[in-house]
CSV table of C-alpha atoms and ligand atoms in Angstrom, one decimal:
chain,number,residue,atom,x,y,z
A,1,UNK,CA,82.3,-28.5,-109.1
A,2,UNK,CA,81.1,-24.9,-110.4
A,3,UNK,CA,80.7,-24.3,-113.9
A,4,UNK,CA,82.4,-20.9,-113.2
A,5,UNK,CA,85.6,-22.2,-111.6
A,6,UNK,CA,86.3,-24.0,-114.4
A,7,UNK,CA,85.7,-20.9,-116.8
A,8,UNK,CA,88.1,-19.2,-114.5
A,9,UNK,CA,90.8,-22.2,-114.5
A,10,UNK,CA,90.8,-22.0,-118.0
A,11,UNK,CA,91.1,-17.9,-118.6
A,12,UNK,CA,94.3,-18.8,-116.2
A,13,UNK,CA,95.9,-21.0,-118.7
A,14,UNK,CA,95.5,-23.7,-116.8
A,15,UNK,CA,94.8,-27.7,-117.5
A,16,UNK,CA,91.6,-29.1,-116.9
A,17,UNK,CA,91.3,-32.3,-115.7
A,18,UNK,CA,89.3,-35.6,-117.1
A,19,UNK,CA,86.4,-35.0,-114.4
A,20,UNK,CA,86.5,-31.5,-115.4
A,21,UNK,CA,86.1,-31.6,-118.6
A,22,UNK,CA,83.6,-34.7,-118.6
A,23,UNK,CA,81.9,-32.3,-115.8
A,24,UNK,CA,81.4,-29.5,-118.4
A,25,UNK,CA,80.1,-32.3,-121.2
A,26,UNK,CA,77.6,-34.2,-119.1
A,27,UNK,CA,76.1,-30.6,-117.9
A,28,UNK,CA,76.1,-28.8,-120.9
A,29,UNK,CA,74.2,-32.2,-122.5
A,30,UNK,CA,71.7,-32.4,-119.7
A,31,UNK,CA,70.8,-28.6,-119.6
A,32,UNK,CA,72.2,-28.2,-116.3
A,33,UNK,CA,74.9,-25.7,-117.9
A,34,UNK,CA,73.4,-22.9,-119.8
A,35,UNK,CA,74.2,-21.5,-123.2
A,36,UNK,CA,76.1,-18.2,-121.7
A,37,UNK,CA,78.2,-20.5,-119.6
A,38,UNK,CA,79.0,-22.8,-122.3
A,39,UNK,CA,79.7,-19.8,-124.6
A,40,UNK,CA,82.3,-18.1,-122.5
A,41,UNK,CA,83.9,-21.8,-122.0
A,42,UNK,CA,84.2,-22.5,-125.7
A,43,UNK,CA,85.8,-18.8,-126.1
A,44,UNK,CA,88.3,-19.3,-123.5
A,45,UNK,CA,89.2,-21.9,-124.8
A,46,UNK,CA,89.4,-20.6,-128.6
A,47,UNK,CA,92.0,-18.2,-127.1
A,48,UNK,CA,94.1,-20.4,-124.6
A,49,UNK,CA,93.6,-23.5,-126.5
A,50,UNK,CA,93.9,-27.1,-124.8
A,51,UNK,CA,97.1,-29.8,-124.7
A,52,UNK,CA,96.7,-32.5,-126.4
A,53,UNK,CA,95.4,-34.3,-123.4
A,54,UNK,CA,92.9,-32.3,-122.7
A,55,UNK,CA,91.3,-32.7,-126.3
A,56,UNK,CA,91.5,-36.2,-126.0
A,57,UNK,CA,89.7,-36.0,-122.8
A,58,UNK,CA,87.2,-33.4,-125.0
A,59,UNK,CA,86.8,-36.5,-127.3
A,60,UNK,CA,85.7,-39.0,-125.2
A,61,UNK,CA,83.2,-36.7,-123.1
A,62,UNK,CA,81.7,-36.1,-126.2
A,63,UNK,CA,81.6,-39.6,-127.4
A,64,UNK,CA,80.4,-40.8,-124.0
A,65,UNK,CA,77.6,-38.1,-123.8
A,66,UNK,CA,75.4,-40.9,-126.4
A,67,UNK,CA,74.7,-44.0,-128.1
A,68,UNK,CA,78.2,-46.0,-129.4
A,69,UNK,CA,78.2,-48.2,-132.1
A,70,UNK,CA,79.3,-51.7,-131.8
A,71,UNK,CA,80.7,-52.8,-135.4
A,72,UNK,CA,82.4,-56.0,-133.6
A,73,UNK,CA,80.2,-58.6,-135.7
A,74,UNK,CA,82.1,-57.4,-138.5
A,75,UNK,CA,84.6,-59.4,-140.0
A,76,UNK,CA,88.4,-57.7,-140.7
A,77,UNK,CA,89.4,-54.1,-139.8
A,78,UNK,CA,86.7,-51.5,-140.7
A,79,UNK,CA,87.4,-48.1,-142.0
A,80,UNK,CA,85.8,-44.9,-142.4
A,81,UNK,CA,87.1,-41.6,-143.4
A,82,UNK,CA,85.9,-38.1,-143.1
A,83,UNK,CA,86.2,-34.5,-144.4
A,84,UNK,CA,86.6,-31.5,-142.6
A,85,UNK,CA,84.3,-30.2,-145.0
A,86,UNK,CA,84.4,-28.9,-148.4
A,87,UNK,CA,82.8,-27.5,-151.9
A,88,UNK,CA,81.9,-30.5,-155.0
A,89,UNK,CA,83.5,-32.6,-152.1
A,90,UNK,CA,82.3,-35.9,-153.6
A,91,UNK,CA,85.5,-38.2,-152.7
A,92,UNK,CA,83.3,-40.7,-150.2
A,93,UNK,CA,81.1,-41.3,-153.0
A,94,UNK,CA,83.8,-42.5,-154.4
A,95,UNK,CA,85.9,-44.4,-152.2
A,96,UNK,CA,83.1,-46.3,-150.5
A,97,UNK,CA,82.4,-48.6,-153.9
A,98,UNK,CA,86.1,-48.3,-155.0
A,99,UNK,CA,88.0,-49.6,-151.3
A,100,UNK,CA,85.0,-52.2,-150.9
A,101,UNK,CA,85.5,-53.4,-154.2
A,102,UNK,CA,89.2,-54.6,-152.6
A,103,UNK,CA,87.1,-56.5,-150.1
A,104,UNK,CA,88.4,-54.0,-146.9
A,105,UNK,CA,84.4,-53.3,-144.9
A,106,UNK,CA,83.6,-49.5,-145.5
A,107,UNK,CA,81.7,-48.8,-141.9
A,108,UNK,CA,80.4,-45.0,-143.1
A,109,UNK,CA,78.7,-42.8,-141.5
A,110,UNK,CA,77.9,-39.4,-142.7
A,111,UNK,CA,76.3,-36.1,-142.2
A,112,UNK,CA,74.2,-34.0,-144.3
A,113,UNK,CA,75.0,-30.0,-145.5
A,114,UNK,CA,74.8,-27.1,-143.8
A,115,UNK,CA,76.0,-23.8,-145.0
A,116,UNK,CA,78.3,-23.4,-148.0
A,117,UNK,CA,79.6,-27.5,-147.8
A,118,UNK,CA,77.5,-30.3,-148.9
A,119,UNK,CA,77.0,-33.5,-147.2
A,120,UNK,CA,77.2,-37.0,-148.4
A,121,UNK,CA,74.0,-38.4,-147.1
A,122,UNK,CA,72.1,-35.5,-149.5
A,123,UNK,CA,73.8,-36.4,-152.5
A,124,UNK,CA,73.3,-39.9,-152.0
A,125,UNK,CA,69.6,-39.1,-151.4
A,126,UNK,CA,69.2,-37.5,-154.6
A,127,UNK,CA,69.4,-41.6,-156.0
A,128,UNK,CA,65.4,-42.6,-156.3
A,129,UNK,CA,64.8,-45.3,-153.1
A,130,UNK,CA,68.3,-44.6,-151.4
A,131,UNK,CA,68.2,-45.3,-147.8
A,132,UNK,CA,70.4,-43.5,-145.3
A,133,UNK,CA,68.6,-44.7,-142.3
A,134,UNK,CA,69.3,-48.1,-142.1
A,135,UNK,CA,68.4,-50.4,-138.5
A,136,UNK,CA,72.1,-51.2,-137.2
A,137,UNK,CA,71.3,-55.4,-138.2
A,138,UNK,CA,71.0,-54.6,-141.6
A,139,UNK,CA,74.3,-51.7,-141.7
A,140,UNK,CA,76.3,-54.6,-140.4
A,141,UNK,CA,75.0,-57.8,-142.3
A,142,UNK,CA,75.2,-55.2,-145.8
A,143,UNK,CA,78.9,-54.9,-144.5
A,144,UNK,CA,79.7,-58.2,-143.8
A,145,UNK,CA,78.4,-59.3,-147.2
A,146,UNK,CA,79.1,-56.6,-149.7
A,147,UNK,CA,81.9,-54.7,-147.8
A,148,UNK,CA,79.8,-51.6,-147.0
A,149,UNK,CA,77.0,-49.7,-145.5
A,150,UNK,CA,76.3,-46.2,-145.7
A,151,UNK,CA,74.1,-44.7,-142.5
A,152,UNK,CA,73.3,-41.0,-141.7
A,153,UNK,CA,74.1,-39.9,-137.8
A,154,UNK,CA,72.1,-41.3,-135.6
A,155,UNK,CA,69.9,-38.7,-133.3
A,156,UNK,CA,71.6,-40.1,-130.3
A,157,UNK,CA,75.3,-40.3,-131.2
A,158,UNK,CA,77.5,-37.7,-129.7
A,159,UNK,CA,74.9,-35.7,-128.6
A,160,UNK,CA,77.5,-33.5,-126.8
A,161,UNK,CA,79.2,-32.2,-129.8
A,162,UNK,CA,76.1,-31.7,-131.4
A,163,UNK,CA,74.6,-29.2,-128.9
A,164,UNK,CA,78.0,-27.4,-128.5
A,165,UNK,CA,79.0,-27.1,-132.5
A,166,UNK,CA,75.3,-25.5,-133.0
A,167,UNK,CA,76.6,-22.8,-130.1
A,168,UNK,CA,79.8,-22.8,-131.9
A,169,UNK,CA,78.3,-22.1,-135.4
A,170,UNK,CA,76.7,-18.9,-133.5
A,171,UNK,CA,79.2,-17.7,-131.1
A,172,UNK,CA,82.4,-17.3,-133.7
A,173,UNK,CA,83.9,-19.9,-132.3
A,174,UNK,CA,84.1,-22.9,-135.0
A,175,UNK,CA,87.6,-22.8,-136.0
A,176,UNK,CA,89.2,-23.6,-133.4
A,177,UNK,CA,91.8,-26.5,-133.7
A,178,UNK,CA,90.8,-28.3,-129.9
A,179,UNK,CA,87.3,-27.6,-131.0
A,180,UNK,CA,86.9,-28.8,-134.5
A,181,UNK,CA,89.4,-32.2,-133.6
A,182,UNK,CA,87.1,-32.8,-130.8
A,183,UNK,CA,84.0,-32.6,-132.5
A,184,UNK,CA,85.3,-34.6,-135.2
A,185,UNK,CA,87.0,-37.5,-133.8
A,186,UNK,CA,84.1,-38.1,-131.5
A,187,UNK,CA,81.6,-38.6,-134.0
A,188,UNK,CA,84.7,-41.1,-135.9
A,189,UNK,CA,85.1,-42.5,-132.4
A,190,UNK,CA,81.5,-43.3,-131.7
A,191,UNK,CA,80.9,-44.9,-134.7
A,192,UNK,CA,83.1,-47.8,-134.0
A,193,UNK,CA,85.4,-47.8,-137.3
A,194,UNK,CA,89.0,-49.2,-136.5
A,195,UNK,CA,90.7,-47.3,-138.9
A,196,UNK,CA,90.2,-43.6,-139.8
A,197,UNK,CA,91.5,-41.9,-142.9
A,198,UNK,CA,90.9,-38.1,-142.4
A,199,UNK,CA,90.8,-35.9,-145.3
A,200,UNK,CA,91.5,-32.4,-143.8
A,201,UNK,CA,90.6,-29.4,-146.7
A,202,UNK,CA,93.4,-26.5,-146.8
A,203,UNK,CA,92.0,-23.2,-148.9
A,204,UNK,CA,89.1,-20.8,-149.2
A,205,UNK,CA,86.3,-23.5,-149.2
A,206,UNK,CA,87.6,-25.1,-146.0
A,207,UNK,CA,87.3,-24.2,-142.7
A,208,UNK,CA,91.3,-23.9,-142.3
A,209,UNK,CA,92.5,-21.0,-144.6
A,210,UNK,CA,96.2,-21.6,-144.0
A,211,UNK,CA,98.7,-24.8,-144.4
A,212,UNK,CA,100.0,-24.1,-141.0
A,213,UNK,CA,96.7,-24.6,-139.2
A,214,UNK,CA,95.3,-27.3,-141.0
A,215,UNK,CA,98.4,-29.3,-140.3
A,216,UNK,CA,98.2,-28.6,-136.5
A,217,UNK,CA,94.6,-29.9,-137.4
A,218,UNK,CA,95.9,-32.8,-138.7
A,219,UNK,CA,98.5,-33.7,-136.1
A,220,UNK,CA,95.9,-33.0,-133.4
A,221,UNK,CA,93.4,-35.5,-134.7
A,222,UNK,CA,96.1,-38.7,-135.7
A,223,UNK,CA,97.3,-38.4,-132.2
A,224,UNK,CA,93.7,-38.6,-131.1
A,225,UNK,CA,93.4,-41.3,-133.2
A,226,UNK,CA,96.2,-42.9,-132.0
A,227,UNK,CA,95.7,-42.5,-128.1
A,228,UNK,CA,91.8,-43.9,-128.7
A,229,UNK,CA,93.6,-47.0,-130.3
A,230,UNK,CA,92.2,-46.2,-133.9
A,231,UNK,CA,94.6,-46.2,-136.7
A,232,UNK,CA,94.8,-42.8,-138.2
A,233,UNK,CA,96.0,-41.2,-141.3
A,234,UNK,CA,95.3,-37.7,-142.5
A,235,UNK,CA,95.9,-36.3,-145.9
A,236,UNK,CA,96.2,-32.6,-146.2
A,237,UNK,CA,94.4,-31.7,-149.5
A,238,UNK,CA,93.9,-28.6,-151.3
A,239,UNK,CA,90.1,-26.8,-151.4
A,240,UNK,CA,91.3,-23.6,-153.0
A,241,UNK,CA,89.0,-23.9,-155.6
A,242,UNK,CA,85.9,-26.9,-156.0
A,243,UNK,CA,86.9,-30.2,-156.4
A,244,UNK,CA,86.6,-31.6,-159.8
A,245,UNK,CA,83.6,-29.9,-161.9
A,246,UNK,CA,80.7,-30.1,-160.1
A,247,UNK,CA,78.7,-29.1,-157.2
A,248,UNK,CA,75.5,-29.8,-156.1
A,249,UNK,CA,74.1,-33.2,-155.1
A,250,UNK,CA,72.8,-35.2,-158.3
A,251,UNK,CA,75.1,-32.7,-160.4
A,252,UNK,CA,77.7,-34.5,-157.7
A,253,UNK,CA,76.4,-37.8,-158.2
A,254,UNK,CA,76.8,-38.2,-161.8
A,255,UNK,CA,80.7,-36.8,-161.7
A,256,UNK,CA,81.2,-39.6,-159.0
A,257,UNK,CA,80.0,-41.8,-161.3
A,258,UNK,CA,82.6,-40.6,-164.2
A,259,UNK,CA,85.1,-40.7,-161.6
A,260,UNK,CA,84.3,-44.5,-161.1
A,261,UNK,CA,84.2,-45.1,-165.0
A,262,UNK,CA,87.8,-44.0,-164.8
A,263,UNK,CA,86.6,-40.2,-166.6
A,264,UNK,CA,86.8,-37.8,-163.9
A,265,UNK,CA,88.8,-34.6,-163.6
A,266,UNK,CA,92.3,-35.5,-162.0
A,267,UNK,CA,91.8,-33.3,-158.8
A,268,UNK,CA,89.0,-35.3,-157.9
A,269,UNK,CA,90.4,-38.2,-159.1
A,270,UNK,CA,94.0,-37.9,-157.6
A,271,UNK,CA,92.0,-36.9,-153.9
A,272,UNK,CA,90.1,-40.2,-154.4
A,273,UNK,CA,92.8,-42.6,-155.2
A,274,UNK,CA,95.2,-41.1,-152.3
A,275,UNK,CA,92.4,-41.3,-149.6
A,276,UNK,CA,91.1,-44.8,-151.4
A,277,UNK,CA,94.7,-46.2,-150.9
A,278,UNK,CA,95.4,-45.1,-147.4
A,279,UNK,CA,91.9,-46.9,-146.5
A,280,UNK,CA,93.3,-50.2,-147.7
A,281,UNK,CA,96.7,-49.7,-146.3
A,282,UNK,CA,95.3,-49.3,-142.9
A,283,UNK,CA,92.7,-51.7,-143.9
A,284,UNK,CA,95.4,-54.1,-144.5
A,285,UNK,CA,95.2,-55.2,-148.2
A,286,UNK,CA,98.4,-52.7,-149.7
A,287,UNK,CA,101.5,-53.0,-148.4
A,288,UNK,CA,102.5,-49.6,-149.7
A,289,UNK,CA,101.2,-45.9,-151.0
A,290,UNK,CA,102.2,-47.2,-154.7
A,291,UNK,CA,101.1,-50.7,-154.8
A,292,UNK,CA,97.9,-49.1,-153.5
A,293,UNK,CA,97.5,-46.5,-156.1
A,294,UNK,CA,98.4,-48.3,-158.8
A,295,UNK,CA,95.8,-51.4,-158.3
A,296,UNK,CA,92.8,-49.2,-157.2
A,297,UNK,CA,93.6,-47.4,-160.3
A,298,UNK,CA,93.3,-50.8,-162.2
A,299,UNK,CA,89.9,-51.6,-160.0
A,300,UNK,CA,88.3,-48.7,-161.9
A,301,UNK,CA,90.0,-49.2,-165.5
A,302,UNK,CA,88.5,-53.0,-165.3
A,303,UNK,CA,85.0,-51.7,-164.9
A,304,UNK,CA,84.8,-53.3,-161.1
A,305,UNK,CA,84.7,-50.4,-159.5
A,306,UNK,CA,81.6,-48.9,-161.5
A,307,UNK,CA,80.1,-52.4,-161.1
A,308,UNK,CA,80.2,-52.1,-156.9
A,309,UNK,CA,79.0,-48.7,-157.1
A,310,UNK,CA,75.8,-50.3,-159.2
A,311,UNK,CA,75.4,-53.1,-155.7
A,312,UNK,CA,76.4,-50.4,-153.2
A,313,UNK,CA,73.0,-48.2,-154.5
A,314,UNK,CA,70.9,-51.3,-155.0
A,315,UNK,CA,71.6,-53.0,-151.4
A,316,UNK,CA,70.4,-49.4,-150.0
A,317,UNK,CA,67.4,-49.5,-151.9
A,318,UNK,CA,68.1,-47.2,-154.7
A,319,UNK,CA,67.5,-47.2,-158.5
A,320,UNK,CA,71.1,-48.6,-159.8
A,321,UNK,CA,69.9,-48.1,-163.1
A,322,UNK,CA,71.1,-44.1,-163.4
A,323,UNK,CA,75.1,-45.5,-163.1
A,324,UNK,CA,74.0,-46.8,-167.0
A,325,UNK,CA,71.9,-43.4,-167.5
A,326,UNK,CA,72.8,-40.8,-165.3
A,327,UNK,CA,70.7,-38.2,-166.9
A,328,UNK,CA,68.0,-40.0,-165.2
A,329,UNK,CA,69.4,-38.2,-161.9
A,330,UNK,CA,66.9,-34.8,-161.2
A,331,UNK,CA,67.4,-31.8,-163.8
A,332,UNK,CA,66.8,-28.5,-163.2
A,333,UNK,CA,64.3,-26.3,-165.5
A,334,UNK,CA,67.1,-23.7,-165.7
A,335,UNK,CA,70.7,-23.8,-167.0
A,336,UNK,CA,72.0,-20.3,-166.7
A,337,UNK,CA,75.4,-19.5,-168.0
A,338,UNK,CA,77.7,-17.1,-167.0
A,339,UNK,CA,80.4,-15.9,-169.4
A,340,UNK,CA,84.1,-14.6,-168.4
A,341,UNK,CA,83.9,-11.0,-168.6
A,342,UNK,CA,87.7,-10.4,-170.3
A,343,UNK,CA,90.5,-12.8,-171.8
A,344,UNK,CA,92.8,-14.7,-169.6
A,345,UNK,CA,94.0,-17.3,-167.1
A,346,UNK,CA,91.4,-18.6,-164.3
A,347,UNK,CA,93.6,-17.1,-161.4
A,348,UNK,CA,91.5,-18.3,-158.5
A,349,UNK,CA,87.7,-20.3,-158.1
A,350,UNK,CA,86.6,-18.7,-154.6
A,351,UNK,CA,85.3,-22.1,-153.3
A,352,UNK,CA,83.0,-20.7,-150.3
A,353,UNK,CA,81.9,-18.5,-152.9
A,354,UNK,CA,80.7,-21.2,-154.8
A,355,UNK,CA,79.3,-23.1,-151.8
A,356,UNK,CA,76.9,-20.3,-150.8
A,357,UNK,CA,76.1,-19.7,-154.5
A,358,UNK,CA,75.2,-23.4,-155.4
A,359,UNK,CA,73.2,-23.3,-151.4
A,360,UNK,CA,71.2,-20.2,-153.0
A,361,UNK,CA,70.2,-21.8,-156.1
A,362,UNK,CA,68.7,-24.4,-153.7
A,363,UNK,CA,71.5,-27.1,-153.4
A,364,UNK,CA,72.5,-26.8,-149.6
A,365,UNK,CA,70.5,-25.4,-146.7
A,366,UNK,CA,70.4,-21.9,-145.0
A,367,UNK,CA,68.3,-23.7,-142.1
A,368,UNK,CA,68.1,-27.3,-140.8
A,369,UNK,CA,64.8,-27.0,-141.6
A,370,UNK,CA,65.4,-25.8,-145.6
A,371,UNK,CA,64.7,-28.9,-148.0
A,372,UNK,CA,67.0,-29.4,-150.5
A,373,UNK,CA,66.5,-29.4,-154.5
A,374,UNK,CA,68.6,-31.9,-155.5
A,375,UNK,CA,68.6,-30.6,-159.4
A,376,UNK,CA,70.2,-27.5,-158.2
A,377,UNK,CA,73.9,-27.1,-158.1
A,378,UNK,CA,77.1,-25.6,-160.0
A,379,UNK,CA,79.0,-26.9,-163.1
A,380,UNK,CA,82.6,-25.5,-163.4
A,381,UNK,CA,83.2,-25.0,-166.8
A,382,UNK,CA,86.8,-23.7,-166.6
A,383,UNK,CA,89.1,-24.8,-163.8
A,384,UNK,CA,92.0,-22.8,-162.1
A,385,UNK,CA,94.9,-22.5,-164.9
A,386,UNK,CA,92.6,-22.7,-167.6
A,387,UNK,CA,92.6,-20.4,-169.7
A,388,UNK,CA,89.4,-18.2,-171.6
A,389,UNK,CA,88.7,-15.9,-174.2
A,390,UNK,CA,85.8,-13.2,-173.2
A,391,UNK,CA,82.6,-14.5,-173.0
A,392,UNK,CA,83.4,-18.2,-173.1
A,393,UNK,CA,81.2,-19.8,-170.2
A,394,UNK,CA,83.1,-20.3,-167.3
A,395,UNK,CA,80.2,-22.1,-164.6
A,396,UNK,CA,77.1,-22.8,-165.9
A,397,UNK,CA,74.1,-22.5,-162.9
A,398,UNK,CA,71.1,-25.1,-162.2
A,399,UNK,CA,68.7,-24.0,-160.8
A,400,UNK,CA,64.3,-24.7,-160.4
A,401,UNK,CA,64.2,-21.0,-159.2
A,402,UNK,CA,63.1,-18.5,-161.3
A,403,UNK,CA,64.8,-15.3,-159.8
A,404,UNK,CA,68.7,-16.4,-158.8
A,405,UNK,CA,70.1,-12.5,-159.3
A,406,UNK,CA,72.3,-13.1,-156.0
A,407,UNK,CA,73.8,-16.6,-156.5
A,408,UNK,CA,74.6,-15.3,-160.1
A,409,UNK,CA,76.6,-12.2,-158.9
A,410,UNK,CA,78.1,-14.7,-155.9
A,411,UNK,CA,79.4,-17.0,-158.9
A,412,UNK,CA,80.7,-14.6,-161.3
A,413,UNK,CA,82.9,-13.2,-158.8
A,414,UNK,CA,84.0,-16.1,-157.7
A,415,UNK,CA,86.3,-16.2,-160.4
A,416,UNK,CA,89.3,-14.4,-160.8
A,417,UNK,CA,90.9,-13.9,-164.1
A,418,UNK,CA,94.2,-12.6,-164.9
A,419,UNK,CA,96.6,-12.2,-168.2
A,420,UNK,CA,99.4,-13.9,-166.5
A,421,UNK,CA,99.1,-18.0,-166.3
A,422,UNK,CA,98.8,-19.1,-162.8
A,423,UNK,CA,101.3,-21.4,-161.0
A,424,UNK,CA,100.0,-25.5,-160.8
A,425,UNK,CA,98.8,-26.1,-157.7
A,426,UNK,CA,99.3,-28.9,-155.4
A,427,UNK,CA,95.9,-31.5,-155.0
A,428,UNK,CA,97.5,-33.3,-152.0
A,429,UNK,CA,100.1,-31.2,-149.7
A,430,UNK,CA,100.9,-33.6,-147.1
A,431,UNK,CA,99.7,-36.8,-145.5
A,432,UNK,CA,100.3,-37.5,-141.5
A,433,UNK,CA,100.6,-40.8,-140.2
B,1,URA,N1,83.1,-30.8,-138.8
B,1,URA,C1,82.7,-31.2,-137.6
B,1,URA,O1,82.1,-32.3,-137.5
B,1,URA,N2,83.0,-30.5,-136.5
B,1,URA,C2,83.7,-29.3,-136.6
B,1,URA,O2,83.9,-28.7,-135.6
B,1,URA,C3,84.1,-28.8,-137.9
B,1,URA,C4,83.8,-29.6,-139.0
């Protein structure tokens, strides 16, 4: 097989085969494909697209390209749940305590930032003591006993995906339905979860800017799901503007922890209840969307959920004692506030806007390499709909670095203001099953 048959096959329109496509994989993972190969490949295809078939095929070369995790010594139907990636996107913070706490195991596995989104295991790092690397004996026993376990990728799982989204990121060819379903149901796959709840972001902090594509998203990854014998669920959910009020990793921390302690903002909380509840339906212990809701809702009023949040950080080595004091969490030296410029209604919160703003001030990394100041981050003072007189604050900006004159000018015009009151928006647009 030639690398540049298949190149051609594709430009044709044509399908590629299992062996074809597990061909490409194997090579491009090994280094017996080069980078100029691979890009054309990944630009054909982000122009003649793949059948569903062939993206499940994608999945599993990917998948088999590393390491898989066995999670079979865990009792009961495990379940994960991922993001496509968005801004103040705190929801598994939030749903691990909250669906253990209804004794379904939470097998998670999570990335870290790059670029204008934030990653869970970097938030969760911002806890004194948290461990994201834990051996697999002690992710497994954690789950058995407590009903969850938190662990950052491991180097060797999909190794595939990883090589080719880091050509992706540079060759313009990220969003790319096949691509992005690929990439993400391998890394699901891989990590041995029976049940995946995806949460795929709509708006202009997500990676899918229009309904249309992030439900063809959606549809593509359940019926990977589905075909790989996973149970699958995605909810479509809006990323127009940063979920709930902060962003930023501790900043992020303590609003999960509001959340728990039944205070959060109802974007946030509305996102986390609806991907909570479709965990334990597929996990078995809801019947129904309502029943769900309505008793993981009661979980948090009675204080249980808050109380599992408290184990979940202990029994990863962390100080448990900033759930009671959360201003024990880093603060930044600098709070800078930044006023609305004229009266109004908040007509739009660019979200990517506020990403790269909040990764400026030091919260997310320009580099694999950058190191993250957990103190810095973004508080959104006024919320799309709101509405402001001139110079009430509308963010406020936390930062340890003395000169932030970009991510300022990057936040204020993030906001849009106008005289007339926007319409309500929709949290949650659709969910596919
Ligand atoms: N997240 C992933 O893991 N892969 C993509 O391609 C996009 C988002």
């Amino acid at each position: 097989m030639r690398m540049i048959d298949l190149i051609d096959k594709k430009k044709d329109g044509k399908v590629l085969t299992k062996q074809e496509i597990e061909f490409i994989i194997d090579g491009y993972t090994k280094g017996s494909i080069p980078d100029y190969q691979m890009s054309a490949f990944l630009m054909v295809v982000y122009f003649k697209g793949m059948n569903r078939e062939e993206i499940s095929n994608l999945t599993l070369a990917y998948v088999n390209s590393g390491d898989k995790v066995d999670l079979s010594a865990i009792e009961g139907i495990k379940v994960d749940k991922h993001s496509s990636g968005g801004v103040g996107d705190k929801i598994s913070l939030i749903v691990i305590p909250l669906v253990a706490a209804t004794g379904i195991p939470v097998a998670k596995m999570s990335g870290r930032g790059l670029g204008h989104t934030g990653g869970t295991i970097d938030k969760l790092e911002s806890i004194e003591g948290f461990k994201t690397e834990l051996d697999s004996d002690t992710f497994i026993s954690n789950i058995n006993k407590y009903k969850m376990a938190i662990v950052g990728q491991t180097a060797n799982l999909t190794p595939g995906d990883k090589k080719t989204y880091a050509l992706r990121d540079v060759t313009g060819s990220v969003d790319s339905t096949p691509l992005i379903a690929s990439s993400i149901m391998s890394k699901k796959i891989a990590s041995g979860a029976d049940a995946i709840v995806l949460d795929v972001k709509v708006g202009s902090g997500a990676f899918m800017k229009s309904l249309d594509k992030a439900r063809d998203l959606a549809e593509t990854m359940v019926e990977i799901g589905k075909s790989l014998n996973r149970k699958t669920i995605a909810v479509i959910t809006n990323m127009d503007q940063p979920l709930g009020h902060e962003v930023g990793n501790a900043n992020e921390v303590r609003e999960a922890i509001k959340v728990l302690k039944g205070k959060g903002a109802e974007d946030e909380t509305t996102v986390a209840l609806t991907i909570a509840s479709y965990m334990t339906i597929l996990g078995g212990a809801f019947k129904d969307f309502d029943s769900a809701y309505r008793s993981l809702n009661n979980i948090i009023k009675s204080g249980k959920a808050i109380e599992k949040l408290k184990e979940f950080i202990k029994i990863q080595g962390g100080n448990c004692d900033i759930v009671d004091n959360p201003e024990k969490l880093p603060n930044a030296k600098y709070n800078i506030e930044i006023m609305a410029k004229e009266k109004g209604y908040i007509s739009a919160i660019k979200a990517d806007s506020i990403g790269v703003a909040a990764m400026l001030l030091g919260a997310g990394r320009k580099t694999k390499e950058d190191k993250i100041d957990f103190a810095a981050g973004i508080t959104i003072v006024k919320k799309y709909g709101e509405k402001v007189k001139k110079d009430d604050v509308i963010c406020v900006l936390h930062t340890n670095m003395e000169n932030c004159t970009e991510a300022k000018i990057m936040a204020e015009s993030a906001f849009k203001i106008n005289k007339d009151k926007p319409e309500d928006i929709k949290y949650i647009y659709d969910v596919i099953k």
